[in-house]
JSON list of C-alpha atoms in Angstrom, two decimals:
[
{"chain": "A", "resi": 47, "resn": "UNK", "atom": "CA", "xyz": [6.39, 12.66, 4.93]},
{"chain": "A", "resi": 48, "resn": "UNK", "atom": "CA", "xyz": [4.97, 13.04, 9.00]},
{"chain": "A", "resi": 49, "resn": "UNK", "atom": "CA", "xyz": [4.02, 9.40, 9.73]},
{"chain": "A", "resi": 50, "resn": "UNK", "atom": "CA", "xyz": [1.97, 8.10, 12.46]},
{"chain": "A", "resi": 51, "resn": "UNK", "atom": "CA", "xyz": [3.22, 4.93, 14.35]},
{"chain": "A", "resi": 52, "resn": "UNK", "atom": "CA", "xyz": [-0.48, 2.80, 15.43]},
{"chain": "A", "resi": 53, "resn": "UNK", "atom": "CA", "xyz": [0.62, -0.44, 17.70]},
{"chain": "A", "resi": 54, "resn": "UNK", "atom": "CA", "xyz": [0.21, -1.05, 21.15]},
{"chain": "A", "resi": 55, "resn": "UNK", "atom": "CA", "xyz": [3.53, -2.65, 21.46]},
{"chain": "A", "resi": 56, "resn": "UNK", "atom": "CA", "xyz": [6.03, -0.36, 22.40]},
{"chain": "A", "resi": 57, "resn": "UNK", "atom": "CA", "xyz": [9.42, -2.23, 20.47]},
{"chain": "A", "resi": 58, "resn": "UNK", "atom": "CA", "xyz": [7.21, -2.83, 17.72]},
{"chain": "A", "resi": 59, "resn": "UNK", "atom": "CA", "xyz": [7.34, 1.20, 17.40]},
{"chain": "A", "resi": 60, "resn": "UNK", "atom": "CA", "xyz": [10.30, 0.99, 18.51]},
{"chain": "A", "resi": 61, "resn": "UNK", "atom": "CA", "xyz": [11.30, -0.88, 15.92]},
{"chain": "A", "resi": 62, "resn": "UNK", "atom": "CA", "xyz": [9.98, 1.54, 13.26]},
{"chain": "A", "resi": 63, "resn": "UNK", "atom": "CA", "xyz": [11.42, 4.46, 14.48]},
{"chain": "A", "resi": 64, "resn": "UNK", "atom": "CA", "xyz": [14.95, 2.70, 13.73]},
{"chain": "A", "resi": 65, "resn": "UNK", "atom": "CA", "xyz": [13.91, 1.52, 10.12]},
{"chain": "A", "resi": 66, "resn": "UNK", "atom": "CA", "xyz": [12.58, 5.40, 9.74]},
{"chain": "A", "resi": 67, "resn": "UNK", "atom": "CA", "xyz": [15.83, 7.07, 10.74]},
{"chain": "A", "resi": 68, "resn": "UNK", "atom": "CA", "xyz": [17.79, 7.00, 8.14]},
{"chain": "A", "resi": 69, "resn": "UNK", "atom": "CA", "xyz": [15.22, 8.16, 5.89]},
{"chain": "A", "resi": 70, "resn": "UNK", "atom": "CA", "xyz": [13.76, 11.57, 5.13]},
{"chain": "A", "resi": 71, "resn": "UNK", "atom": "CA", "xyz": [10.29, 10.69, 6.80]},
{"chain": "A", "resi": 72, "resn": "UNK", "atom": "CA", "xyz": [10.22, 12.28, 10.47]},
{"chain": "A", "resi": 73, "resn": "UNK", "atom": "CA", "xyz": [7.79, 10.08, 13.10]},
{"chain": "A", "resi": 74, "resn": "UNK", "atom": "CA", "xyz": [5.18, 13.10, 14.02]},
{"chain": "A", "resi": 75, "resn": "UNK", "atom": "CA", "xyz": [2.91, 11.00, 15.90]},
{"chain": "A", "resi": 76, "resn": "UNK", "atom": "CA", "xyz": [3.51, 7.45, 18.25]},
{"chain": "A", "resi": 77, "resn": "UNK", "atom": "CA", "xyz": [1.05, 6.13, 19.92]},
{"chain": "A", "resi": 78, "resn": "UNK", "atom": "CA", "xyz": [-0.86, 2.65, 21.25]},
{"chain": "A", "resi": 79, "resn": "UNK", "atom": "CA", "xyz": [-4.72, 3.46, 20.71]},
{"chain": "A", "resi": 80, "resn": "UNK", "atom": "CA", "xyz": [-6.82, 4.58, 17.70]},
{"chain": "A", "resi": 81, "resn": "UNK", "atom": "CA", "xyz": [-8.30, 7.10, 20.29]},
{"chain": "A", "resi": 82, "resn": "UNK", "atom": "CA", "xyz": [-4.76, 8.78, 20.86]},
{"chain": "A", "resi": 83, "resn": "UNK", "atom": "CA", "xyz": [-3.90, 8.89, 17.00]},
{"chain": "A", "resi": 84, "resn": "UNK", "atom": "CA", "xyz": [-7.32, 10.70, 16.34]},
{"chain": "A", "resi": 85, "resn": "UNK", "atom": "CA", "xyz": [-6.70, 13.20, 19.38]},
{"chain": "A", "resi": 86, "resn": "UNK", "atom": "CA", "xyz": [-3.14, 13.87, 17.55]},
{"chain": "A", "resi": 87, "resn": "UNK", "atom": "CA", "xyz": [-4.90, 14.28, 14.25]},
{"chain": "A", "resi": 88, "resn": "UNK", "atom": "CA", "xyz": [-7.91, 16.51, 15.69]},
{"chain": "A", "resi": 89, "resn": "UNK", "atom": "CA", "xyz": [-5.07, 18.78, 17.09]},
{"chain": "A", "resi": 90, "resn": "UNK", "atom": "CA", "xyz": [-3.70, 19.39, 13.86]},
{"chain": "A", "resi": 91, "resn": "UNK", "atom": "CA", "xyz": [-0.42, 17.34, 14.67]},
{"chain": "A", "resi": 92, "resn": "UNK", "atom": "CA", "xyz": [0.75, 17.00, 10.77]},
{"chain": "A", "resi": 93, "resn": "UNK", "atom": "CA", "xyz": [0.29, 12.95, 9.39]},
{"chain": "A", "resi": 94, "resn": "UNK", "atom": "CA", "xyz": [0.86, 12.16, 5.48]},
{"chain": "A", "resi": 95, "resn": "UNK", "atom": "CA", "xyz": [0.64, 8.67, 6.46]},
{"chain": "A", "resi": 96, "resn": "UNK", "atom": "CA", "xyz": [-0.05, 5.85, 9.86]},
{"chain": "A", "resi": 97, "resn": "UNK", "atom": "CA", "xyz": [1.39, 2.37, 9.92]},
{"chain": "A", "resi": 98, "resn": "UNK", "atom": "CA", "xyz": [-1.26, 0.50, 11.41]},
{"chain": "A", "resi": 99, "resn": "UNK", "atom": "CA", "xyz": [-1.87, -2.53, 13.16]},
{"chain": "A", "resi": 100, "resn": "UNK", "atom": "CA", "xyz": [-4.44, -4.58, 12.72]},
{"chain": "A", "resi": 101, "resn": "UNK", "atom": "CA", "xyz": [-4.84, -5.73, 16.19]},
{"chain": "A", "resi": 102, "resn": "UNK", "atom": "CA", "xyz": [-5.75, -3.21, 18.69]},
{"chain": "A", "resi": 103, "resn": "UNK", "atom": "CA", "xyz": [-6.93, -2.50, 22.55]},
{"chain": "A", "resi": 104, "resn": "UNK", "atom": "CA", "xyz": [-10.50, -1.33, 22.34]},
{"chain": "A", "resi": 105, "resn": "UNK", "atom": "CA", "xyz": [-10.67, -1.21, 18.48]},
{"chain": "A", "resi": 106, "resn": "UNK", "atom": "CA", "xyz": [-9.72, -2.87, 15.23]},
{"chain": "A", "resi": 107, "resn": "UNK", "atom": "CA", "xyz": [-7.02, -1.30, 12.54]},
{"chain": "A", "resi": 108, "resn": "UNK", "atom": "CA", "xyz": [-9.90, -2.35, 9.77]},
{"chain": "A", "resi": 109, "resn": "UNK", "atom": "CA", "xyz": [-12.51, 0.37, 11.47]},
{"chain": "A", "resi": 110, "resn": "UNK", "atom": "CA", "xyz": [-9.41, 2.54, 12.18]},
{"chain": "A", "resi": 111, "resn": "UNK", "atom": "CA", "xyz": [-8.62, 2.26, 8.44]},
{"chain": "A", "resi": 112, "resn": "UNK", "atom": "CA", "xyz": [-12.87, 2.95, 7.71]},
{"chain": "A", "resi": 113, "resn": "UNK", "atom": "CA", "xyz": [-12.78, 5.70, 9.87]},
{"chain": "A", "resi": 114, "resn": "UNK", "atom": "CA", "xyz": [-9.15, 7.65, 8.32]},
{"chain": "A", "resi": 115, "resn": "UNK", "atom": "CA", "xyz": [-10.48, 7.36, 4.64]},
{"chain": "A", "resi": 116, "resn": "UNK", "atom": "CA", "xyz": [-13.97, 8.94, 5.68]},
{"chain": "A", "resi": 117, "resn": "UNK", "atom": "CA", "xyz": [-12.02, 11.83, 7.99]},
{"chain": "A", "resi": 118, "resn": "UNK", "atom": "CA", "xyz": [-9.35, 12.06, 6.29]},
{"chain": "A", "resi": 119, "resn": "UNK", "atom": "CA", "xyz": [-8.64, 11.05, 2.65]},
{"chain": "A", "resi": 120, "resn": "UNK", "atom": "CA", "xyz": [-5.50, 12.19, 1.63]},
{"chain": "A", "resi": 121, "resn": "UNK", "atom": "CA", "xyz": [-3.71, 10.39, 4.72]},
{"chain": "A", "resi": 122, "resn": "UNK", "atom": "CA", "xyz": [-2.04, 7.29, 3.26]},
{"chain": "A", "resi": 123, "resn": "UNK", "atom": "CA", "xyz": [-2.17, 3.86, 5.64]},
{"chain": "A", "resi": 124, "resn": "UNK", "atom": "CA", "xyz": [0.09, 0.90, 5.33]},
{"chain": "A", "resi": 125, "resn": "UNK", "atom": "CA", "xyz": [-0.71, -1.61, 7.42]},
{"chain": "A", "resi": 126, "resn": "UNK", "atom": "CA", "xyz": [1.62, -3.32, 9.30]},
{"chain": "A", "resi": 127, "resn": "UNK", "atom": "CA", "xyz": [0.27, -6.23, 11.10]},
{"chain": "A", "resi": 128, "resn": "UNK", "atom": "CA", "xyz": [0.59, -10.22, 12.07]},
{"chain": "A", "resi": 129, "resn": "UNK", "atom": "CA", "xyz": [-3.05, -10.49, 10.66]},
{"chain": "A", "resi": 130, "resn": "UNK", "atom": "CA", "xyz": [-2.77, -11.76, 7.14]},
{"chain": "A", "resi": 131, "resn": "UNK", "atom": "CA", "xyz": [-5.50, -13.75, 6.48]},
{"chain": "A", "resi": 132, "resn": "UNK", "atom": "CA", "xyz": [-7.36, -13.54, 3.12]},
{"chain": "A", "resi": 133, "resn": "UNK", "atom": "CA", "xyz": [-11.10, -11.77, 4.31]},
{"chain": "A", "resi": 134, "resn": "UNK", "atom": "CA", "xyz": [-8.99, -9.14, 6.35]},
{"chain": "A", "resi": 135, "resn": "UNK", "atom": "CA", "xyz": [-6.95, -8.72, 3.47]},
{"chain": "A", "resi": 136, "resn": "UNK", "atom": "CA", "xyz": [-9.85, -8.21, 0.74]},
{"chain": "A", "resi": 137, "resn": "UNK", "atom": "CA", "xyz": [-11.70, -5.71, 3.59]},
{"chain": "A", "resi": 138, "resn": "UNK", "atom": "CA", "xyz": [-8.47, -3.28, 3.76]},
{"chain": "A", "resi": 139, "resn": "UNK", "atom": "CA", "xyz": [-8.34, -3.37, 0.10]},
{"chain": "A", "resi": 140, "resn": "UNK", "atom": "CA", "xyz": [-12.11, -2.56, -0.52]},
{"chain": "A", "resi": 141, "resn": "UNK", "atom": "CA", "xyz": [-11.02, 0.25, 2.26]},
{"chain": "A", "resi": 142, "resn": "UNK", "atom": "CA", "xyz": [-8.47, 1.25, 0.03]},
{"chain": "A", "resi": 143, "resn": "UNK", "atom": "CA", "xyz": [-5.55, 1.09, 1.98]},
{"chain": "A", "resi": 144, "resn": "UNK", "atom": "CA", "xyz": [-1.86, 1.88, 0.40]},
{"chain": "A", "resi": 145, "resn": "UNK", "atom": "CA", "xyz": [-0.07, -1.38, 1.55]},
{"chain": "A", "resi": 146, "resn": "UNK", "atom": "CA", "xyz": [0.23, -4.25, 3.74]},
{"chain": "A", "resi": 147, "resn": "UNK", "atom": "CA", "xyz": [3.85, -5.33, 5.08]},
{"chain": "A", "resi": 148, "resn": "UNK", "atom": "CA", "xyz": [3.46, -9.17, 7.12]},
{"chain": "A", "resi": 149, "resn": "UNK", "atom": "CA", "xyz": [5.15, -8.72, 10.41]},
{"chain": "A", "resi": 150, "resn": "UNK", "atom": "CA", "xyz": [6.39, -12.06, 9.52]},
{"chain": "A", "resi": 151, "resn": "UNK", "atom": "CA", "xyz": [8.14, -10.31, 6.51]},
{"chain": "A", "resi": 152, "resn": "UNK", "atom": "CA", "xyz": [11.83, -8.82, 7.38]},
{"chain": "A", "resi": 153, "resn": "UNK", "atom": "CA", "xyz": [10.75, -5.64, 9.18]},
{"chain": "A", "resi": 154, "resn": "UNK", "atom": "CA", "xyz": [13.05, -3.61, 6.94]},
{"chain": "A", "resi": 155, "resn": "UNK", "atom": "CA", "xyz": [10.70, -4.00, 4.15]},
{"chain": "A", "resi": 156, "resn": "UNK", "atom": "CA", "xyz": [8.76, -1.60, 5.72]},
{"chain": "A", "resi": 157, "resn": "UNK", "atom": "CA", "xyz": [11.17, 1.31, 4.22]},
{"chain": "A", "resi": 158, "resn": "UNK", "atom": "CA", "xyz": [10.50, -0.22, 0.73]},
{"chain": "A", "resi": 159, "resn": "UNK", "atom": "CA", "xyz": [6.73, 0.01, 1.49]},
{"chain": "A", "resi": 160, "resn": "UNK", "atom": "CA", "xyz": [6.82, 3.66, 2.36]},
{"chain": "A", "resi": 161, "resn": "UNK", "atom": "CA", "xyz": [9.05, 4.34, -0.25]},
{"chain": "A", "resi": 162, "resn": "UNK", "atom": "CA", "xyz": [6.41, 2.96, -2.80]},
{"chain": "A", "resi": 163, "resn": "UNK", "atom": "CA", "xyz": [3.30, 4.60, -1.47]},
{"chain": "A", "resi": 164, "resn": "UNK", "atom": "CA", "xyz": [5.28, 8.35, -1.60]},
{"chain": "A", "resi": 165, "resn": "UNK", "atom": "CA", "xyz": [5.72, 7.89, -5.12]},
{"chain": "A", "resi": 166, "resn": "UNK", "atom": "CA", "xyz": [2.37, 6.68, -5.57]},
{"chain": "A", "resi": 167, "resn": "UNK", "atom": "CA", "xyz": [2.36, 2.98, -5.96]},
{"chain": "A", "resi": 168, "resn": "UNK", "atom": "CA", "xyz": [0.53, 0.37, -3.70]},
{"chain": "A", "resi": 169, "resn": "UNK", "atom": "CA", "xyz": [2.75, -1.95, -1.60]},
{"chain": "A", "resi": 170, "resn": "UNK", "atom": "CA", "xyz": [1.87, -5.34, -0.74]},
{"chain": "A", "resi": 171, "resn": "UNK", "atom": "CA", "xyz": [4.86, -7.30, 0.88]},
{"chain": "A", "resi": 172, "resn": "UNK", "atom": "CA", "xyz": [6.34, -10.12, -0.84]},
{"chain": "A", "resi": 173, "resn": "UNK", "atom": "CA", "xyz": [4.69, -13.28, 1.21]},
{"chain": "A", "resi": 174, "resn": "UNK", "atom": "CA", "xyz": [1.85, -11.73, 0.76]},
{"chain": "A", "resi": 175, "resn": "UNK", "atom": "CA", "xyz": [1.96, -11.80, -2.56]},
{"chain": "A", "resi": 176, "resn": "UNK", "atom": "CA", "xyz": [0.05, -15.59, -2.93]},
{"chain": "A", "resi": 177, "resn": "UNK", "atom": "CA", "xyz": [-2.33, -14.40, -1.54]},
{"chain": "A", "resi": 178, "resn": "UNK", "atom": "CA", "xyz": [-2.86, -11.49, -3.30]},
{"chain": "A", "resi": 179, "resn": "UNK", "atom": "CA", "xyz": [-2.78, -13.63, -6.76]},
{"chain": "A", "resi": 180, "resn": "UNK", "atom": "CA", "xyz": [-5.19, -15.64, -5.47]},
{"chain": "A", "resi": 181, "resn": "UNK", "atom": "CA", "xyz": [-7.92, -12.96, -4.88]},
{"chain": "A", "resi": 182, "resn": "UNK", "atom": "CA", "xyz": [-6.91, -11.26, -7.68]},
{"chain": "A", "resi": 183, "resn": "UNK", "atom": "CA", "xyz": [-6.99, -14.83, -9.98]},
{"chain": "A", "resi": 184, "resn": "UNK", "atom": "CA", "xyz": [-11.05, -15.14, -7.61]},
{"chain": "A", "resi": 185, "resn": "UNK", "atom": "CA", "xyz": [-11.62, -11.73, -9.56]},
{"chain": "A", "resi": 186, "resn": "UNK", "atom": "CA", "xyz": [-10.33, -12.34, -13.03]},
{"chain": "A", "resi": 187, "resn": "UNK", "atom": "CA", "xyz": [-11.66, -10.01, -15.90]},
{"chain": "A", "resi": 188, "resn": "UNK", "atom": "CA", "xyz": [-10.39, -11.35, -19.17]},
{"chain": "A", "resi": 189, "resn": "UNK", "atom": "CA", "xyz": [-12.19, -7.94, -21.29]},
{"chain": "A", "resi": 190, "resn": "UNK", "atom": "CA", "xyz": [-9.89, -5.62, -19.46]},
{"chain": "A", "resi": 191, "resn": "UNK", "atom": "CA", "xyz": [-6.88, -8.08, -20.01]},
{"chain": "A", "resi": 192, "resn": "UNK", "atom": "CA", "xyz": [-7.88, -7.66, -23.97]},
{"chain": "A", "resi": 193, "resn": "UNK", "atom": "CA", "xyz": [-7.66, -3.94, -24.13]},
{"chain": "A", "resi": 194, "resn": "UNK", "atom": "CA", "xyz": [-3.89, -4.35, -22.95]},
{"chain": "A", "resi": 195, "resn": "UNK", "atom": "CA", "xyz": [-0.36, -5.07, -24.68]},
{"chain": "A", "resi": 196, "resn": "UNK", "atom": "CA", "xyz": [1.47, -7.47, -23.51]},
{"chain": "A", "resi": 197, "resn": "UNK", "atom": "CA", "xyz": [4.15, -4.72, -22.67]},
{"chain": "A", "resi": 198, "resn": "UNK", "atom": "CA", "xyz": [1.60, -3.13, -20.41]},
{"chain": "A", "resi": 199, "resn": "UNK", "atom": "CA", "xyz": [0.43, -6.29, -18.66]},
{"chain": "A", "resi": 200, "resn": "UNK", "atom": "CA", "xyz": [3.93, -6.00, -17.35]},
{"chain": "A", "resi": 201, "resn": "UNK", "atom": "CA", "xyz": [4.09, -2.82, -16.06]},
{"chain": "A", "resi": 202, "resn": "UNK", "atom": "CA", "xyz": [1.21, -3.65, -14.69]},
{"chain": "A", "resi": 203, "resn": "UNK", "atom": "CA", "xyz": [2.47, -6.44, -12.49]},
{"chain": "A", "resi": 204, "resn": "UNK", "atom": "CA", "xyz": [5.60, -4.62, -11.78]},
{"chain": "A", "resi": 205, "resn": "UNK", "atom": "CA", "xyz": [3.87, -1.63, -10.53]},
{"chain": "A", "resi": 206, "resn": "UNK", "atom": "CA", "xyz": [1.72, -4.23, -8.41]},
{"chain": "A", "resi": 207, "resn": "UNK", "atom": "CA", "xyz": [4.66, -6.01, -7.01]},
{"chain": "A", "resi": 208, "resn": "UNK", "atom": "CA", "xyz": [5.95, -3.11, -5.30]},
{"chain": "A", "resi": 209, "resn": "UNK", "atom": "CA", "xyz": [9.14, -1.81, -7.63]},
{"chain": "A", "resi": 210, "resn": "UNK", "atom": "CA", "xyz": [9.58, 1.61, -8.89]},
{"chain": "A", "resi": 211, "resn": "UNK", "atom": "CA", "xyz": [9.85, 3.62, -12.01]},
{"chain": "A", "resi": 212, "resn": "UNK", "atom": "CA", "xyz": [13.50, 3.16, -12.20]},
{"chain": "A", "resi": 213, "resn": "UNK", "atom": "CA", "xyz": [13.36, 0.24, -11.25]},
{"chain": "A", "resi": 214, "resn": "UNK", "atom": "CA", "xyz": [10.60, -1.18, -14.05]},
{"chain": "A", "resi": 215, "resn": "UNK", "atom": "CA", "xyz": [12.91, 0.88, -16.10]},
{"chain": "A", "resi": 216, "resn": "UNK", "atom": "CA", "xyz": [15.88, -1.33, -15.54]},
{"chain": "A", "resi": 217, "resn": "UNK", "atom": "CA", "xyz": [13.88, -4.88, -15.11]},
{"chain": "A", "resi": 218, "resn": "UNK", "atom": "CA", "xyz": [13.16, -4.03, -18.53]},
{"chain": "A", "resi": 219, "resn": "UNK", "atom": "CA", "xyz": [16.05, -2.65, -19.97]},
{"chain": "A", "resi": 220, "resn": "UNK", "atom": "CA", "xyz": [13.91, 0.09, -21.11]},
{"chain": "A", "resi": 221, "resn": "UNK", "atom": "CA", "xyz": [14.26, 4.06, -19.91]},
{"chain": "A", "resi": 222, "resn": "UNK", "atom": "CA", "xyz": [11.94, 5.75, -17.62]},
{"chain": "A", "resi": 223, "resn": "UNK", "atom": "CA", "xyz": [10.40, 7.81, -20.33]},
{"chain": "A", "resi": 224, "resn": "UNK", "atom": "CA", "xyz": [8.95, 4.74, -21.50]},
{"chain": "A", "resi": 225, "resn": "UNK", "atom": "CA", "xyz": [8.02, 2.98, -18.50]},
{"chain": "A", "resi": 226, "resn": "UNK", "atom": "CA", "xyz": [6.11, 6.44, -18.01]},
{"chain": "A", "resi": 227, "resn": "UNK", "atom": "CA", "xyz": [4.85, 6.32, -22.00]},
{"chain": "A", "resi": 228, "resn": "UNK", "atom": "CA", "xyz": [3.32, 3.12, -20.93]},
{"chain": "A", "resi": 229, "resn": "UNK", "atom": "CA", "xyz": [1.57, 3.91, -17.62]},
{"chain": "A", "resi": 230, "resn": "UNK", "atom": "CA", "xyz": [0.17, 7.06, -19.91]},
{"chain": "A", "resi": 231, "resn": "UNK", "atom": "CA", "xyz": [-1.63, 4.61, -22.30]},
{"chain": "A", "resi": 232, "resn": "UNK", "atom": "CA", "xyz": [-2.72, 2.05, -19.27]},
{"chain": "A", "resi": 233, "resn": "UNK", "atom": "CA", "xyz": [-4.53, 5.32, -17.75]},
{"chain": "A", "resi": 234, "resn": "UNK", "atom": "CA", "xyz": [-6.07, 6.18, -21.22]},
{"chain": "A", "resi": 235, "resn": "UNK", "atom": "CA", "xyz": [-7.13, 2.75, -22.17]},
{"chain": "A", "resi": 236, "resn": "UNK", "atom": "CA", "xyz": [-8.71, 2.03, -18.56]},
{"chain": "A", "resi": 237, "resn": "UNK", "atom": "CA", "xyz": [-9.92, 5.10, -17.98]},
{"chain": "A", "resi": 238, "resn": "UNK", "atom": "CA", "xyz": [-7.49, 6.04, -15.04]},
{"chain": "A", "resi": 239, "resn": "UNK", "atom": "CA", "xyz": [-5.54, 9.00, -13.68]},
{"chain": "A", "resi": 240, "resn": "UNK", "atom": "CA", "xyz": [-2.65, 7.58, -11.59]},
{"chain": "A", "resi": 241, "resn": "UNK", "atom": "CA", "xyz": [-0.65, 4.76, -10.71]},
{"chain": "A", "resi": 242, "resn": "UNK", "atom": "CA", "xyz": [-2.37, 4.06, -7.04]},
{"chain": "A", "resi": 243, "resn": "UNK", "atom": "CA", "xyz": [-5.96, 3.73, -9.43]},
{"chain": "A", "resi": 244, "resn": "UNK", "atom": "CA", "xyz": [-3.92, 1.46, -12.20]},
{"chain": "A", "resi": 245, "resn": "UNK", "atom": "CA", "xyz": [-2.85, -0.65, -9.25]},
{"chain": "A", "resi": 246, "resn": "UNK", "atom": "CA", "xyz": [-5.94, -1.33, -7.35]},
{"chain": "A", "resi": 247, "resn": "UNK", "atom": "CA", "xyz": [-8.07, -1.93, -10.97]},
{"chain": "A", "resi": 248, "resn": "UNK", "atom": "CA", "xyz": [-5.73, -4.58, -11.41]},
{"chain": "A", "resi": 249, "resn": "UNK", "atom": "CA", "xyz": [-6.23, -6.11, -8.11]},
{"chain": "A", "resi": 250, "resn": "UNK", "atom": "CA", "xyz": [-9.79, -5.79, -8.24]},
{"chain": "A", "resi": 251, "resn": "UNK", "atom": "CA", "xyz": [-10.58, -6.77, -11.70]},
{"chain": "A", "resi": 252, "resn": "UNK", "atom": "CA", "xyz": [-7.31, -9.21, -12.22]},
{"chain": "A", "resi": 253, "resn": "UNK", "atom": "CA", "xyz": [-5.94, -7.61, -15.08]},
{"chain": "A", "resi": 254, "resn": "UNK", "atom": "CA", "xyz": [-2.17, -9.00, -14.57]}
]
């Protein structure tokens, strides 16, 4: 994937670069101002997905984040910010954002995050994840629940804590055609077409 770098502290995107290097994502854009990442992205400069603050000069990453899904849908955003608190956190996922990595968090789980969202999944980071159980518990829907195996209520939470096919596959000590068997029926029962949906139903209507 291209990825955009959004923060307005230079080792912070420093920092990023380094976690990105040894992976197969290549940095296309790095810059400090929402107004400089949309001048990249009017240019054509190619972006599959921005790490975003939250905290900007001039701006906000939540009317960044507005803005990106309205102009341009198929970019993915992770945010990647020291603003964790629960509104800001319910606004970016009404937004529909990909994931949220604490910059309290061990920067390095910033690779897992990416990882995650390229194959699909939502990625909140782990001390986050509270939080996330609390708004989801604030939104509990006991008539999805009920349409759901137990089985899939666990894919279900693995998928929203962050992990992989293979690795659902191997928390499970099941193989990946299954885990994949599973997600099939979650999609069919819910009335879904991919993980990133299954994910952010279960968030919003506290399925898990």
């Amino acid at each position: 994937m291209n990825i955009a770098l959004l923060d307005d502290h230079d080792l912070i995107r420093l920092g990023l670069r380094s976690i990105l290097s040894d992976t197969p994502h290549k940095v296309s854009i790095d810059v400090a101002t929402a107004d400089a990442l949309f001048d990249q992205l009017e240019q054509g400069t190619p972006c599959d997905l921005v790490l975003l603050d939250i905290l900007l000069p001039g701006t906000n990453g939540i009317e960044v984040a507005q803005r990106l899904r309205a102009e341009y849908p198929n970019i993915k955003i992770i945010v990647v910010s020291m603003e964790t608190k629960e509104y800001t956190l319910i606004q970016l996922m009404q937004i529909g954002i990909d994931g949220f990595v604490s910059k309290n968090g061990p920067m390095e789980e910033v690779r897992a995050a990416v990882n995650s969202v390229e194959e699909g999944v939502p990625y909140y980071g782990r001390d986050l994840a509270l939080l996330v159980r609390d708004i989801v518990d604030a939104r509990l829907d006991k008539k999805s629940s009920a349409l759901l195996t137990k089985r899939e209520l666990e894919i279900i939470e693995a998928c929203c804590s962050g992990l992989l096919g293979k690795e659902i596959a191997e928390k499970f000590h099941i193989s990946l055609r299954a885990v994949n068997s599973h997600k099939t029926n979650i999609f069919n029962k819910l009335g879904l077409s991919s993980s990133v949906e299954m994910v952010r139903f279960a968030l919003e209507h506290g399925i898990i």
